[in-house]
Short mmCIF file of C-alpha atoms and ligand atoms in Angstrom, two decimals:
data_model
loop_
_atom_site.label_atom_id
_atom_site.label_comp_id
_atom_site.label_asym_id
_atom_site.label_seq_id
_atom_site.Cartn_x
_atom_site.Cartn_y
_atom_site.Cartn_z
CA MET A 23 -39.86 -9.88 49.48
CA ASP A 24 -39.44 -10.70 53.17
CA ASN A 25 -38.09 -8.20 55.68
CA ARG A 26 -37.97 -10.61 58.60
CA PRO A 27 -34.51 -11.24 60.10
CA ILE A 28 -32.04 -14.01 59.28
CA GLY A 29 -30.90 -16.08 62.29
CA ILE A 30 -27.12 -16.64 62.40
CA PHE A 31 -25.38 -18.73 65.02
CA ASP A 32 -22.10 -20.18 66.15
CA SER A 33 -20.62 -21.62 69.32
CA GLY A 34 -19.12 -18.17 70.05
CA VAL A 35 -17.64 -15.18 68.22
CA GLY A 36 -16.62 -17.13 65.08
CA GLY A 37 -19.86 -16.58 63.19
CA LEU A 38 -19.08 -12.87 63.18
CA SER A 39 -16.82 -13.66 60.22
CA ALA A 40 -20.02 -14.45 58.29
CA VAL A 41 -21.75 -11.36 59.73
CA ARG A 42 -18.93 -9.16 58.45
CA VAL A 43 -19.45 -10.40 54.90
CA LEU A 44 -23.25 -10.12 55.18
CA LEU A 45 -22.93 -6.49 56.30
CA GLU A 46 -20.65 -5.78 53.32
CA THR A 47 -22.89 -7.58 50.80
CA ALA A 48 -26.48 -7.05 51.91
CA ALA A 49 -26.75 -4.26 54.47
CA ASN A 50 -30.51 -4.10 53.84
CA GLU A 51 -31.00 -7.51 55.51
CA ARG A 52 -31.89 -7.74 59.21
CA PHE A 53 -30.28 -10.43 61.32
CA VAL A 54 -30.23 -11.84 64.83
CA TYR A 55 -26.91 -13.39 65.88
CA PHE A 56 -26.42 -15.90 68.67
CA GLY A 57 -22.99 -16.98 70.01
CA ASP A 58 -23.03 -19.72 72.64
CA THR A 59 -20.20 -18.24 74.67
CA ALA A 60 -21.28 -20.18 77.78
CA ARG A 61 -20.61 -23.55 76.17
CA VAL A 62 -17.86 -22.81 73.63
CA PRO A 63 -15.82 -24.66 72.40
CA TYR A 64 -17.98 -27.24 70.66
CA GLY A 65 -15.03 -28.60 68.68
CA ASP A 66 -13.87 -31.12 71.28
CA ARG A 67 -17.36 -32.45 72.07
CA THR A 68 -18.99 -35.62 70.81
CA ALA A 69 -21.32 -35.50 67.81
CA GLU A 70 -24.25 -36.25 70.17
CA ASP A 71 -23.42 -33.26 72.38
CA ILE A 72 -22.97 -30.97 69.38
CA LYS A 73 -26.40 -32.01 68.06
CA ALA A 74 -28.08 -31.40 71.44
CA LEU A 75 -26.50 -27.98 72.04
CA SER A 76 -26.94 -26.67 68.53
CA ARG A 77 -30.59 -27.78 68.28
CA GLN A 78 -31.17 -25.64 71.37
CA ASP A 79 -29.36 -22.69 69.73
CA ALA A 80 -31.53 -23.00 66.61
CA ARG A 81 -34.69 -23.31 68.72
CA PHE A 82 -33.85 -20.00 70.42
CA LEU A 83 -33.40 -18.25 67.07
CA ARG A 84 -36.66 -19.66 65.71
CA THR A 85 -38.45 -17.74 68.51
CA LYS A 86 -37.26 -14.56 66.76
CA ASP A 87 -39.45 -15.15 63.68
CA VAL A 88 -36.46 -15.71 61.39
CA LYS A 89 -36.92 -16.32 57.66
CA ALA A 90 -33.75 -18.45 57.37
CA LEU A 91 -31.02 -19.90 59.56
CA LEU A 92 -27.32 -19.68 58.78
CA ILE A 93 -25.20 -22.16 60.73
CA ALA A 94 -22.07 -20.01 60.79
CA CYS A 95 -20.09 -22.84 62.36
CA ASN A 96 -18.31 -25.71 60.63
CA THR A 97 -18.46 -27.96 63.69
CA ILE A 98 -22.26 -27.69 63.87
CA THR A 99 -22.69 -27.95 60.11
CA ALA A 100 -20.51 -31.08 60.06
CA ASN A 101 -22.31 -32.77 62.94
CA ALA A 102 -25.91 -31.53 63.08
CA LEU A 103 -27.06 -29.97 59.76
CA PRO A 104 -29.74 -32.62 58.93
CA GLU A 105 -31.18 -32.52 62.46
CA ILE A 106 -31.47 -28.72 62.48
CA GLN A 107 -33.01 -28.78 58.99
CA ALA A 108 -35.56 -31.34 60.15
CA ASP A 109 -36.41 -29.24 63.25
CA SER A 110 -36.83 -26.07 61.19
CA GLY A 111 -39.56 -27.20 58.77
CA GLU A 112 -40.05 -24.66 55.99
CA ILE A 113 -37.27 -22.34 57.18
CA PRO A 114 -34.20 -22.81 54.95
CA VAL A 115 -31.08 -23.80 56.90
CA ILE A 116 -27.73 -23.07 55.25
CA GLY A 117 -24.41 -24.51 56.42
CA VAL A 118 -20.85 -23.40 55.75
CA VAL A 119 -19.11 -26.56 54.56
CA GLU A 120 -20.43 -26.95 51.01
CA PRO A 121 -19.86 -23.28 50.03
CA ALA A 122 -16.32 -23.37 51.46
CA ALA A 123 -15.49 -26.62 49.65
CA GLN A 124 -16.74 -25.05 46.41
CA ALA A 125 -14.60 -21.95 46.94
CA ALA A 126 -11.52 -24.10 47.67
CA ALA A 127 -12.09 -26.31 44.62
CA ALA A 128 -12.35 -23.18 42.46
CA ALA A 129 -9.24 -21.59 44.00
CA THR A 130 -6.73 -24.45 43.95
CA LYS A 131 -4.40 -24.81 40.99
CA THR A 132 -2.42 -27.82 42.22
CA GLY A 133 -5.28 -29.79 43.81
CA ARG A 134 -3.41 -29.77 47.13
CA ILE A 135 -5.80 -28.29 49.66
CA GLY A 136 -5.18 -27.80 53.38
CA LEU A 137 -7.92 -27.82 55.99
CA ILE A 138 -7.63 -26.39 59.47
CA ALA A 139 -10.65 -26.99 61.67
CA THR A 140 -11.81 -28.25 65.04
CA ASN A 141 -11.29 -31.91 65.92
CA ALA A 142 -15.02 -32.58 65.58
CA THR A 143 -15.05 -31.19 62.02
CA VAL A 144 -11.91 -33.08 60.97
CA ARG A 145 -13.25 -36.31 62.50
CA SER A 146 -16.52 -36.00 60.56
CA GLY A 147 -14.70 -36.15 57.20
CA VAL A 148 -17.25 -33.77 55.60
CA TYR A 149 -14.66 -31.66 53.83
CA GLU A 150 -12.87 -34.60 52.24
CA ARG A 151 -16.21 -35.87 50.93
CA ALA A 152 -17.35 -32.45 49.68
CA VAL A 153 -14.01 -31.75 47.93
CA ALA A 154 -13.91 -35.26 46.40
CA ARG A 155 -17.34 -34.70 44.81
CA LEU A 156 -16.09 -31.49 43.19
CA LEU A 157 -12.47 -32.41 42.38
CA PRO A 158 -11.97 -36.18 42.63
CA ALA A 159 -8.19 -35.98 42.20
CA ALA A 160 -7.67 -33.36 44.92
CA GLN A 161 -5.67 -34.19 48.02
CA VAL A 162 -6.90 -32.74 51.32
CA THR A 163 -4.44 -32.44 54.23
CA ALA A 164 -6.56 -31.95 57.36
CA GLN A 165 -5.36 -30.66 60.71
CA GLY A 166 -7.39 -30.42 63.92
CA CYS A 167 -6.47 -27.28 65.91
CA PRO A 168 -8.02 -27.55 69.39
CA ARG A 169 -6.05 -24.69 70.94
CA LEU A 170 -7.09 -22.00 68.48
CA VAL A 171 -10.74 -21.36 69.46
CA PRO A 172 -10.00 -20.82 73.18
CA LEU A 173 -7.19 -18.43 72.22
CA ILE A 174 -9.46 -16.47 69.86
CA GLU A 175 -12.37 -16.33 72.32
CA SER A 176 -10.02 -14.82 74.88
CA GLY A 177 -8.79 -12.15 72.47
CA HIS A 178 -5.46 -13.59 71.21
CA THR A 179 -6.09 -12.65 67.59
CA GLN A 180 -3.23 -10.38 66.50
CA ALA A 181 -0.45 -11.69 64.21
CA GLY A 182 2.66 -11.72 66.40
CA ASP A 183 0.81 -12.67 69.60
CA PRO A 184 3.28 -15.23 71.07
CA ALA A 185 0.72 -17.81 72.28
CA LEU A 186 -1.19 -17.62 69.01
CA MET A 187 1.90 -17.85 66.79
CA GLU A 188 3.25 -20.85 68.67
CA ALA A 189 -0.01 -22.81 68.36
CA ALA A 190 -0.61 -21.77 64.74
CA GLU A 191 2.93 -22.74 63.71
CA GLU A 192 2.48 -26.22 65.18
CA TYR A 193 -0.81 -26.72 63.28
CA LEU A 194 0.28 -25.17 59.97
CA ARG A 195 3.66 -26.83 59.58
CA PRO A 196 2.18 -30.10 58.19
CA LEU A 197 0.20 -28.07 55.63
CA ARG A 198 3.32 -26.24 54.47
CA GLU A 199 5.15 -29.56 54.24
CA ALA A 200 2.33 -30.97 52.11
CA GLY A 201 2.79 -28.03 49.70
CA VAL A 202 -0.85 -26.89 49.74
CA ASP A 203 -1.75 -23.86 47.61
CA THR A 204 -5.11 -23.28 49.32
CA VAL A 205 -6.11 -23.45 52.98
CA ILE A 206 -9.74 -23.78 54.04
CA LEU A 207 -10.25 -21.86 57.28
CA GLY A 208 -12.66 -24.64 58.25
CA CYS A 209 -13.71 -22.98 61.48
CA THR A 210 -15.50 -19.65 61.37
CA HIS A 211 -13.31 -18.38 64.20
CA TYR A 212 -10.19 -18.52 62.02
CA PRO A 213 -10.75 -15.45 59.82
CA LEU A 214 -10.18 -13.54 63.05
CA ILE A 215 -6.57 -14.83 62.89
CA ALA A 216 -6.16 -14.66 59.12
CA GLY A 217 -3.22 -12.30 59.61
CA ALA A 218 -1.28 -14.90 61.59
CA VAL A 219 -2.22 -17.76 59.25
CA GLY A 220 -1.26 -15.70 56.20
CA GLN A 221 2.09 -14.82 57.74
CA LEU A 222 2.92 -18.49 58.44
CA MET A 223 1.67 -19.88 55.11
CA GLY A 224 3.13 -17.13 52.90
CA PRO A 225 1.57 -14.79 50.34
CA ASP A 226 1.04 -17.39 47.59
CA VAL A 227 -1.37 -19.55 49.58
CA ARG A 228 -5.07 -18.72 49.21
CA LEU A 229 -7.13 -18.67 52.43
CA ILE A 230 -10.80 -19.63 52.17
CA ASP A 231 -13.14 -17.96 54.66
CA SER A 232 -15.86 -20.56 55.29
CA GLY A 233 -18.28 -18.13 56.96
CA GLY A 234 -17.84 -15.57 54.21
CA ALA A 235 -18.28 -18.19 51.49
CA SER A 236 -21.66 -19.16 52.96
CA ILE A 237 -23.21 -15.72 52.45
CA GLY A 238 -23.54 -16.27 48.69
CA ALA A 239 -25.38 -19.54 49.33
CA LEU A 240 -27.62 -17.88 51.92
CA LEU A 241 -28.61 -15.01 49.61
CA ALA A 242 -29.16 -17.42 46.70
CA ALA A 243 -31.50 -19.53 48.86
CA LEU A 244 -33.47 -16.42 49.84
CA GLU A 245 -33.64 -15.20 46.27
CA GLU A 246 -34.95 -18.56 45.10
CA ARG A 247 -37.82 -18.20 47.62
CA ASP A 248 -38.40 -14.54 46.74
CA ALA A 249 -37.48 -13.83 50.36
CA LEU A 250 -34.72 -11.21 50.06
CA ALA A 251 -35.34 -7.99 52.00
CA ASP A 252 -36.57 -4.90 50.22
CA PRO A 253 -33.45 -3.31 48.62
CA SER A 254 -34.31 0.00 50.28
CA ALA A 255 -34.84 -1.55 53.74
CA PRO A 256 -32.54 -0.15 56.44
CA GLY A 257 -31.31 -3.51 57.76
CA GLY A 258 -30.92 -4.11 61.46
CA GLN A 259 -28.80 -6.12 63.88
CA ALA A 260 -29.34 -7.80 67.23
CA TYR A 261 -26.77 -9.92 69.05
CA TYR A 262 -27.14 -12.45 71.85
CA CYS A 263 -24.53 -14.41 73.72
CA SER A 264 -24.93 -16.84 76.60
CA ALA A 265 -22.06 -15.68 78.87
CA ARG A 266 -19.08 -13.31 79.11
CA ARG A 267 -20.89 -10.49 77.35
CA GLU A 268 -17.97 -8.06 77.80
CA ASP A 269 -15.49 -10.40 76.04
CA PHE A 270 -17.99 -11.03 73.25
CA VAL A 271 -18.51 -7.31 72.67
CA SER A 272 -14.79 -6.59 72.77
CA VAL A 273 -13.77 -9.32 70.28
CA ALA A 274 -16.69 -8.20 68.06
CA ALA A 275 -15.49 -4.58 68.15
CA ALA A 276 -12.02 -5.62 66.97
CA PHE A 277 -13.41 -7.80 64.23
CA LEU A 278 -16.41 -5.85 62.96
CA GLY A 279 -14.86 -2.43 63.55
CA ARG A 280 -17.94 -1.25 65.45
CA ASP A 281 -19.18 -1.22 69.01
CA ILE A 282 -22.14 -3.60 69.32
CA GLY A 283 -22.46 -3.15 73.11
CA ALA A 284 -25.87 -1.47 72.90
CA LEU A 285 -27.15 -4.21 70.55
CA THR A 286 -26.02 -7.20 72.64
CA GLU A 287 -28.01 -9.09 75.27
CA THR A 288 -27.32 -12.21 77.29
CA VAL A 289 -29.68 -15.16 76.95
CA GLU A 290 -30.15 -18.22 79.21
CA ILE A 291 -29.77 -20.75 76.40
CA GLU A 292 -30.48 -23.71 78.69
CA ASN A 293 -34.12 -22.54 78.80
CA TYR A 294 -34.65 -23.35 75.11
N1 DGL B 314 -16.61 -21.63 64.96
C1 DGL B 314 -16.76 -23.04 65.06
C2 DGL B 314 -16.52 -23.72 63.73
O1 DGL B 314 -16.66 -23.13 62.70
C3 DGL B 314 -16.04 -23.84 66.09
C4 DGL B 314 -15.79 -23.37 67.44
C5 DGL B 314 -15.80 -24.37 68.54
O2 DGL B 314 -14.96 -25.24 68.69
O3 DGL B 314 -16.72 -24.21 69.30
O4 DGL B 314 -16.22 -24.88 63.71
#
């Protein structure tokens, strides 16, 4: 048993979609969350930049004596997972891509899978490779959606929001035309707009929450190391962001259904 916290990070508020599932599944676990709200979005940066920024994010969380790291960001998983694993030594580092690809492969009936993600995730081709290993005949239609993360970070998350619906319609149309039966929300920000995506794709299309899917893999990795928290432990949460604390707390309140203001601090991430 290990009651130390889990470190969870993302470029911004998106990783809260993984936090929500962790709170529902294993409330006895402690965690420290970091969202790099000063430097979001990562999705239009080069792979080199994404590696440099995210290695700094992980370094900050390792100062919190974490027992594991969850990269609750597809863009970072797609571009920097091996580097962060190498930096972290014995600490297990779990990404979101493989668990989401597994969930999509299990969900699809037709083998036609849609992917919406940042440009940096789409460009990496990780999802096509992961799905092809699991379901060689599957066809992945991938769409980069650069306008969605800035909209979500600034609070445009409600289905019906005109700016959100216009952008989402442009990105989802090719997926509807391809006749996909499953859509991977290949950016952890997108569960925050699942209502809008669901409305535009229709009720028969399954949406895969990549952050949520990763929680099973995280808990399995801890169990394998006998490092789950004591079942009777009270859990505990701490949140850090690197800028715009008020926006972070307000998007979090809408998404997690709780006020995390008293639990949230700002960190100078450039110092790590
Ligand atoms: N939430 C991140 C992801 O899953 C991306 C956000 C960004 O572009 O910074 O890819």
